[in-house]
Short mmCIF file of C-alpha atoms in Angstrom, two decimals:
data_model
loop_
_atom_site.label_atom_id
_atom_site.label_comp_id
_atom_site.label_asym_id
_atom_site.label_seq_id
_atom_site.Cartn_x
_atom_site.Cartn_y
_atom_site.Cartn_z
CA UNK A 1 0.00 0.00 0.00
CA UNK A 2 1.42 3.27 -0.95
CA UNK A 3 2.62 6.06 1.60
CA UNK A 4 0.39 9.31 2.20
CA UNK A 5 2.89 12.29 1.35
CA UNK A 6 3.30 14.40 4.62
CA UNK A 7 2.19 17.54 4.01
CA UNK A 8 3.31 20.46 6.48
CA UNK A 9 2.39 24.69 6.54
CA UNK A 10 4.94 26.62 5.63
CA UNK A 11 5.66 27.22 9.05
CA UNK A 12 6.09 23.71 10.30
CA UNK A 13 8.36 23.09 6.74
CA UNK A 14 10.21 26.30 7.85
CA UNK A 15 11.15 25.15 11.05
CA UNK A 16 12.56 21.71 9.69
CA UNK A 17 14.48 24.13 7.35
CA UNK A 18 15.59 26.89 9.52
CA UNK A 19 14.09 29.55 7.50
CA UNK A 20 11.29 31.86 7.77
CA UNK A 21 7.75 31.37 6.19
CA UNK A 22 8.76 33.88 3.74
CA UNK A 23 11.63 31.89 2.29
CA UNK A 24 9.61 28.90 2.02
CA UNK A 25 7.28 31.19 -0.20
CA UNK A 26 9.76 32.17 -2.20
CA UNK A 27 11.77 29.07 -2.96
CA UNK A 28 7.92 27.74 -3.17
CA UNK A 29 8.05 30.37 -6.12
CA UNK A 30 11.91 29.12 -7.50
CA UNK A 31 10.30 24.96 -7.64
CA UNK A 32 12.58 24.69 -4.76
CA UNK A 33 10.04 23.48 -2.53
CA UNK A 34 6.94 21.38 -3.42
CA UNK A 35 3.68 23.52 -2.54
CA UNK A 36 0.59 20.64 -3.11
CA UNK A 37 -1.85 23.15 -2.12
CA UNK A 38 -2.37 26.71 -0.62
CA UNK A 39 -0.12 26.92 2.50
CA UNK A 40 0.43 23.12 2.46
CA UNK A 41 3.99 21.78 0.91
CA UNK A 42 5.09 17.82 0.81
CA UNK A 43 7.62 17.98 3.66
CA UNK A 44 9.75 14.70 1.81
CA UNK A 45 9.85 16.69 -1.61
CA UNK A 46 10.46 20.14 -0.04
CA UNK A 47 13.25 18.80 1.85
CA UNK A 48 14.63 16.96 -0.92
CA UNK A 49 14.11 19.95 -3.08
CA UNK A 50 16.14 21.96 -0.72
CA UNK A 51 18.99 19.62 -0.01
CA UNK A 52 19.00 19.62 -4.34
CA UNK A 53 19.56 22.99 -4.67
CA UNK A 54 22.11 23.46 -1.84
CA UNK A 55 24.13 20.95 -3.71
CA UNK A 56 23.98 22.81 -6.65
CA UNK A 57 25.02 25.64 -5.01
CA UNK A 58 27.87 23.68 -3.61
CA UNK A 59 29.28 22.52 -6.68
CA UNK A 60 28.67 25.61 -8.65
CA UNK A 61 25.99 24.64 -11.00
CA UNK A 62 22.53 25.89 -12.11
CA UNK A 63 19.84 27.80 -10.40
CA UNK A 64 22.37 29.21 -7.99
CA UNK A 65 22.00 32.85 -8.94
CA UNK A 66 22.78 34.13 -5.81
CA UNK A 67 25.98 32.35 -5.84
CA UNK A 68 27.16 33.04 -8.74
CA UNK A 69 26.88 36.65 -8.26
CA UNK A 70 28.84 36.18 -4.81
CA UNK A 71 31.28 34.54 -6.97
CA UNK A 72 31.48 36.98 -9.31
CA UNK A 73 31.65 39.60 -6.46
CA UNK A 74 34.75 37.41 -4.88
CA UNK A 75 36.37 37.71 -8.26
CA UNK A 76 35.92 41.48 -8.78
CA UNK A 77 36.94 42.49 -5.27
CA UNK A 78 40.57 40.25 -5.85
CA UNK A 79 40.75 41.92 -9.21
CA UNK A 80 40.61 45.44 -7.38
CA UNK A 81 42.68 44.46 -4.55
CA UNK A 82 45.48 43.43 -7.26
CA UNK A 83 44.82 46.21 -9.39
CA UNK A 84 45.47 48.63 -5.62
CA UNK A 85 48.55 46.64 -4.69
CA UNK A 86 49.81 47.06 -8.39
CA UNK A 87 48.89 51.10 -8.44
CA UNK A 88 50.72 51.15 -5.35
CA UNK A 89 53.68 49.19 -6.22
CA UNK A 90 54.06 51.70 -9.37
CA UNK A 91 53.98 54.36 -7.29
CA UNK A 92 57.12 53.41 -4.70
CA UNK A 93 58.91 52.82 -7.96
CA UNK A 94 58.06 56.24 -8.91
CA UNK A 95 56.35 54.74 -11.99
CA UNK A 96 53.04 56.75 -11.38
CA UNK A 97 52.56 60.29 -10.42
CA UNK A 98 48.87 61.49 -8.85
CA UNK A 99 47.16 63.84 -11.28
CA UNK A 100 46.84 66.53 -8.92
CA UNK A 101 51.21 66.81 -8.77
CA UNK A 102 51.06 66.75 -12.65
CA UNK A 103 48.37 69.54 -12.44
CA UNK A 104 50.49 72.00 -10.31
CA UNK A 105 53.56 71.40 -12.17
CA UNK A 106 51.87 72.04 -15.69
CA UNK A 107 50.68 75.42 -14.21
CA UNK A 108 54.09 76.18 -12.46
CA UNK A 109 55.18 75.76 -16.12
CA UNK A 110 52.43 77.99 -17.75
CA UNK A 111 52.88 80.65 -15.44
CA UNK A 112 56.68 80.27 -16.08
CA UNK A 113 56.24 80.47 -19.51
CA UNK A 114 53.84 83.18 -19.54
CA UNK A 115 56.17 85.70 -17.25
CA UNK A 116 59.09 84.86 -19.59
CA UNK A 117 56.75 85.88 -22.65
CA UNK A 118 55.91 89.44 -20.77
CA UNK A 119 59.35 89.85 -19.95
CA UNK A 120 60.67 89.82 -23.90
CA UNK A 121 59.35 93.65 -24.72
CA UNK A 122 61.35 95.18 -21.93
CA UNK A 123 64.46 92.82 -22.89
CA UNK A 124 64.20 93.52 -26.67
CA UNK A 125 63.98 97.30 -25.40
CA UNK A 126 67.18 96.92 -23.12
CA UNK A 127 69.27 95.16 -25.85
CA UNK A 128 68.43 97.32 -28.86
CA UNK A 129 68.54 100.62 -26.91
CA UNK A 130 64.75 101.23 -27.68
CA UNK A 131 62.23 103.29 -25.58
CA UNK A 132 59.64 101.17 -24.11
CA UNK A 133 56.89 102.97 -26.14
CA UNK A 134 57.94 101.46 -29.08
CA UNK A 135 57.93 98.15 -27.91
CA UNK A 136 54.15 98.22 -27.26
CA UNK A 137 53.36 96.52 -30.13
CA UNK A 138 55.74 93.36 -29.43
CA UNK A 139 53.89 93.42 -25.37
CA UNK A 140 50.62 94.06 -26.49
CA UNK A 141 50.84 90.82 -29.09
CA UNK A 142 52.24 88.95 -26.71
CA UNK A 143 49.35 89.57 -24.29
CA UNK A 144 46.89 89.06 -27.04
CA UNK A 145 48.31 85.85 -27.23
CA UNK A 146 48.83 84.58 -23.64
CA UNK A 147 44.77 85.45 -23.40
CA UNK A 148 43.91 83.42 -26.54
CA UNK A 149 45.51 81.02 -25.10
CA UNK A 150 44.48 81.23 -21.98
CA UNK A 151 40.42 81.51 -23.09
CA UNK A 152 41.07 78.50 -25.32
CA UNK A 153 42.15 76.39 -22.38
CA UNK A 154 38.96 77.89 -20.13
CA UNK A 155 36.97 76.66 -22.58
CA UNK A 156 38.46 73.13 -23.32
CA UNK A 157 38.85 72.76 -19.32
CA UNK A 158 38.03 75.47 -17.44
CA UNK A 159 40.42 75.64 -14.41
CA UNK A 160 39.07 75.32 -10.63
CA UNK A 161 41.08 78.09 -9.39
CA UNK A 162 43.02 81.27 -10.57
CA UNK A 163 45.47 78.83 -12.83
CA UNK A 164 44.72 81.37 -16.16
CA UNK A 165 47.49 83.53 -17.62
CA UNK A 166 45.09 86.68 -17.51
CA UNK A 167 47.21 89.93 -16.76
CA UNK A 168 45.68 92.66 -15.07
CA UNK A 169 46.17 96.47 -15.32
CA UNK A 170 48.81 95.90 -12.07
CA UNK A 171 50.96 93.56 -14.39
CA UNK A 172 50.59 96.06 -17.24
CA UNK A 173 51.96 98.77 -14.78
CA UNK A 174 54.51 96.70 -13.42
CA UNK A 175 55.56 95.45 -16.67
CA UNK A 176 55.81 98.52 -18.84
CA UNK A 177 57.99 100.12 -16.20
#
């Protein structure tokens, strides 16, 4: 004579488990576990179900969604704790420099360049014996340019702090003398 399959609520098949009535619902939902009828599950298939899946999970095959994207979290957290240890490596070999250094050097450099540039109408005045009103012309081109320049960078990138080559009417004073 055939067996009568055991059927339990979710509760009662939740405490055989060790999960809530809520997870039995939703691996009810998956075809983990067997419902036969509205809050009644076969406790032999449910369990059997169960012990299924977690063996799937186990060895890394099907249905294990939730593992796999653990796994795949695993993987991508070692990935970015090589990728760290690498950056940092680089850097105590002097391989890498931080963006912000190479900022403040390229406008140590612009500003450099740009006071050398101002400085070449009063030197071309000095070395050919020349009054500085008639070197105007050679400053005022040279300004023109520095602030093309300077507006074409703005626009590109515009700068976070006072890093333009913009001359006031103080450098013009100081600068024609």
């Amino acid at each position: 004579m055939p067996s009568e399959k055991l059927t339990v609520s979710a509760k009662e098949l939740g405490t055989w488990l060790d999960v809530s009535d809520r997870s039995i619902r939703e691996m009810a939902d998956k075809g983990i576990v067997i419902r036969v009828a509205v809050g009644k599950y076969d406790l032999q298939a449910s369990v059997l179900g169960v012990v299924r899946h977690q063996r799937a999970i186990a060895a890394g095959r099907g249905g294990a969604t939730q593992v796999l994207d653990l796994a795949e979290q695993r993987a991508r957290h070692a990935k970015e704790q090589a990728d760290n240890l690498s950056i940092k490596n680089a850097q105590l070999r002097g391989e890498l420099v931080s963006a912000e250094e190479v900022g403040r050097e390229w406008e140590d450099m612009i500003r450099t360049a740009g006071a050398a540039l101002l400085a070449v109408p009063s030197r071309c005045a000095d070395r050919l014996g020349l009054e500085r009103f008639q070197t105007e012309t050679i400053d005022r081109e040279i300004r023109e340019a520095l602030e093309a320049l300077s507006n074409e960078t703005a626009a590109r990138d515009p700068p976070e702090g006072d890093g333009g080559l913009e001359t006031t009417a103080e450098d013009d004073a100081i600068d024609m003398g």
